[in-house]
PDB file of C-alpha atoms in Angstrom:
ATOM      1  CA  MET A   1      24.652   8.052   6.424  1.00  0.00           C
ATOM      2  CA  ASN A   2      24.128  10.424   9.344  1.00  0.00           C
ATOM      3  CA  LEU A   3      26.398  13.441   8.996  1.00  0.00           C
ATOM      4  CA  THR A   4      25.041  15.350  11.985  1.00  0.00           C
ATOM      5  CA  ALA A   5      28.245  14.842  13.989  1.00  0.00           C
ATOM      6  CA  CYS A   6      30.322  16.482  11.222  1.00  0.00           C
ATOM      7  CA  ALA A   7      29.238  19.916  12.446  1.00  0.00           C
ATOM      8  CA  ALA A   8      31.084  19.244  15.711  1.00  0.00           C
ATOM      9  CA  LEU A   9      34.407  18.471  14.008  1.00  0.00           C
ATOM     10  CA  THR A  10      37.201  20.981  14.562  1.00  0.00           C
ATOM     11  CA  ARG A  11      38.084  22.955  11.447  1.00  0.00           C
ATOM     12  CA  THR A  12      41.730  23.752  10.794  1.00  0.00           C
ATOM     13  CA  PRO A  13      43.317  25.559   7.853  1.00  0.00           C
ATOM     14  CA  GLU A  14      45.199  23.489   5.305  1.00  0.00           C
ATOM     15  CA  ASN A  15      48.527  25.201   4.740  1.00  0.00           C
ATOM     16  CA  THR A  16      50.515  22.511   3.002  1.00  0.00           C
ATOM     17  CA  THR A  17      51.331  21.783  -0.631  1.00  0.00           C
ATOM     18  CA  TRP A  18      48.998  19.398  -2.459  1.00  0.00           C
ATOM     19  CA  TYR A  19      49.754  17.694  -5.776  1.00  0.00           C
ATOM     20  CA  ARG A  20      47.627  16.757  -8.764  1.00  0.00           C
ATOM     21  CA  ALA A  21      48.802  14.998 -11.927  1.00  0.00           C
ATOM     22  CA  THR A  22      46.840  15.053 -15.155  1.00  0.00           C
ATOM     23  CA  SER A  23      47.370  14.207 -18.805  1.00  0.00           C
ATOM     24  CA  VAL A  24      48.343  17.039 -21.134  1.00  0.00           C
ATOM     25  CA  GLY A  25      44.995  16.764 -22.919  1.00  0.00           C
ATOM     26  CA  TYR A  26      43.192  17.668 -19.697  1.00  0.00           C
ATOM     27  CA  LEU A  27      45.337  20.682 -18.747  1.00  0.00           C
ATOM     28  CA  PRO A  28      42.682  23.286 -19.701  1.00  0.00           C
ATOM     29  CA  SER A  29      40.318  21.745 -17.147  1.00  0.00           C
ATOM     30  CA  ALA A  30      42.853  20.291 -14.674  1.00  0.00           C
ATOM     31  CA  LEU A  31      41.029  21.686 -11.629  1.00  0.00           C
ATOM     32  CA  SER A  32      37.522  20.932 -12.873  1.00  0.00           C
ATOM     33  CA  SER A  33      35.462  18.235 -11.215  1.00  0.00           C
ATOM     34  CA  ALA A  34      32.377  18.509 -13.447  1.00  0.00           C
ATOM     35  CA  HIS A  35      33.159  15.286 -15.335  1.00  0.00           C
ATOM     36  CA  THR A  36      33.485  13.174 -12.163  1.00  0.00           C
ATOM     37  CA  ALA A  37      29.856  13.040 -11.000  1.00  0.00           C
ATOM     38  CA  GLY A  38      29.004  10.107 -13.247  1.00  0.00           C
ATOM     39  CA  ALA A  39      32.391   8.377 -13.070  1.00  0.00           C
ATOM     40  CA  ARG A  40      33.067   5.446 -10.739  1.00  0.00           C
ATOM     41  CA  SER A  41      36.167   5.710  -8.594  1.00  0.00           C
ATOM     42  CA  ARG A  42      37.521   4.662  -5.232  1.00  0.00           C
ATOM     43  CA  PHE A  43      35.494   7.291  -3.361  1.00  0.00           C
ATOM     44  CA  ASN A  44      32.556   7.746  -5.748  1.00  0.00           C
ATOM     45  CA  ALA A  45      29.939   5.202  -6.831  1.00  0.00           C
ATOM     46  CA  GLY A  46      29.106   7.414  -9.838  1.00  0.00           C
ATOM     47  CA  PRO A  47      26.500   5.791 -12.124  1.00  0.00           C
ATOM     48  CA  LEU A  48      25.569   3.267  -9.433  1.00  0.00           C
ATOM     49  CA  LEU A  49      23.852   6.121  -7.582  1.00  0.00           C
ATOM     50  CA  PRO A  50      20.613   7.797  -8.689  1.00  0.00           C
ATOM     51  CA  ALA A  51      21.372  10.955 -10.691  1.00  0.00           C
ATOM     52  CA  ALA A  52      20.176  13.183  -7.845  1.00  0.00           C
ATOM     53  CA  ARG A  53      22.706  11.620  -5.445  1.00  0.00           C
ATOM     54  CA  GLN A  54      25.766  11.680  -7.732  1.00  0.00           C
ATOM     55  CA  PHE A  55      28.478  14.096  -6.679  1.00  0.00           C
ATOM     56  CA  GLN A  56      31.679  15.628  -8.000  1.00  0.00           C
ATOM     57  CA  ILE A  57      35.069  14.786  -6.541  1.00  0.00           C
ATOM     58  CA  LEU A  58      38.549  16.242  -7.017  1.00  0.00           C
ATOM     59  CA  TYR A  59      41.623  14.206  -6.093  1.00  0.00           C
ATOM     60  CA  PHE A  60      44.772  15.679  -4.594  1.00  0.00           C
ATOM     61  CA  ALA A  61      47.806  13.850  -3.198  1.00  0.00           C
ATOM     62  CA  ALA A  62      50.138  14.667  -0.336  1.00  0.00           C
ATOM     63  CA  ASP A  63      53.228  13.970  -2.476  1.00  0.00           C
ATOM     64  CA  HIS A  64      54.151  13.962  -6.155  1.00  0.00           C
ATOM     65  CA  GLN A  65      54.716  10.198  -6.389  1.00  0.00           C
ATOM     66  CA  THR A  66      51.222   9.406  -5.137  1.00  0.00           C
ATOM     67  CA  ALA A  67      49.767  11.902  -7.632  1.00  0.00           C
ATOM     68  CA  LEU A  68      51.602  10.128 -10.465  1.00  0.00           C
ATOM     69  CA  PHE A  69      50.275   6.718  -9.376  1.00  0.00           C
ATOM     70  CA  GLU A  70      46.724   8.096  -9.056  1.00  0.00           C
ATOM     71  CA  ALA A  71      46.921   9.473 -12.609  1.00  0.00           C
ATOM     72  CA  ARG A  72      48.379   6.147 -13.815  1.00  0.00           C
ATOM     73  CA  ALA A  73      51.547   7.926 -14.971  1.00  0.00           C
ATOM     74  CA  MET A  74      53.512   5.451 -12.818  1.00  0.00           C
ATOM     75  CA  LEU A  75      52.986   1.699 -12.637  1.00  0.00           C
ATOM     76  CA  GLY A  76      54.154  -0.938 -10.190  1.00  0.00           C
ATOM     77  CA  ASN A  77      54.527  -1.051  -6.446  1.00  0.00           C
ATOM     78  CA  PRO A  78      55.689   2.178  -4.779  1.00  0.00           C
ATOM     79  CA  ALA A  79      56.472   0.291  -1.559  1.00  0.00           C
ATOM     80  CA  VAL A  80      59.146  -1.922  -3.163  1.00  0.00           C
ATOM     81  CA  PRO A  81      62.379  -0.178  -4.287  1.00  0.00           C
ATOM     82  CA  GLY A  82      62.874  -0.487  -8.039  1.00  0.00           C
ATOM     83  CA  MET A  83      59.348  -1.759  -8.681  1.00  0.00           C
ATOM     84  CA  ALA A  84      57.834   1.489  -9.963  1.00  0.00           C
ATOM     85  CA  VAL A  85      58.211   2.484 -13.606  1.00  0.00           C
ATOM     86  CA  SER A  86      56.868   5.258 -15.816  1.00  0.00           C
ATOM     87  CA  ASN A  87      53.803   4.460 -17.873  1.00  0.00           C
ATOM     88  CA  PRO A  88      54.810   5.101 -21.488  1.00  0.00           C
TER      89      PRO A  88
END
C-alpha cells in the first residue's frame, strides 16, 4: 500500500462526540488498544500478518446505537424497526 498521498490530505479537528461501548470487565482498560494487535477484526488482519506488521486499533462510533452493536450488546438489524434487541 502506498501511503505517500496521505501527507497531502487536509487535516481538520474532530470536535464531535464519539461513543465506545465495552463490557464491565474491561472498564479498567476501556481506552486501551494493546490487546488488539493480534486480534482479527473488520479493519485488522491480526494474526494473519507477520508480527512486525500487526497494529493496534481502537474502535469508536458516531452514535450510541452503533457502539452497542459493535460491542455485541445489541443484536438484530438496526435498519428494521423492532428488529434490534438487547443481548442478555
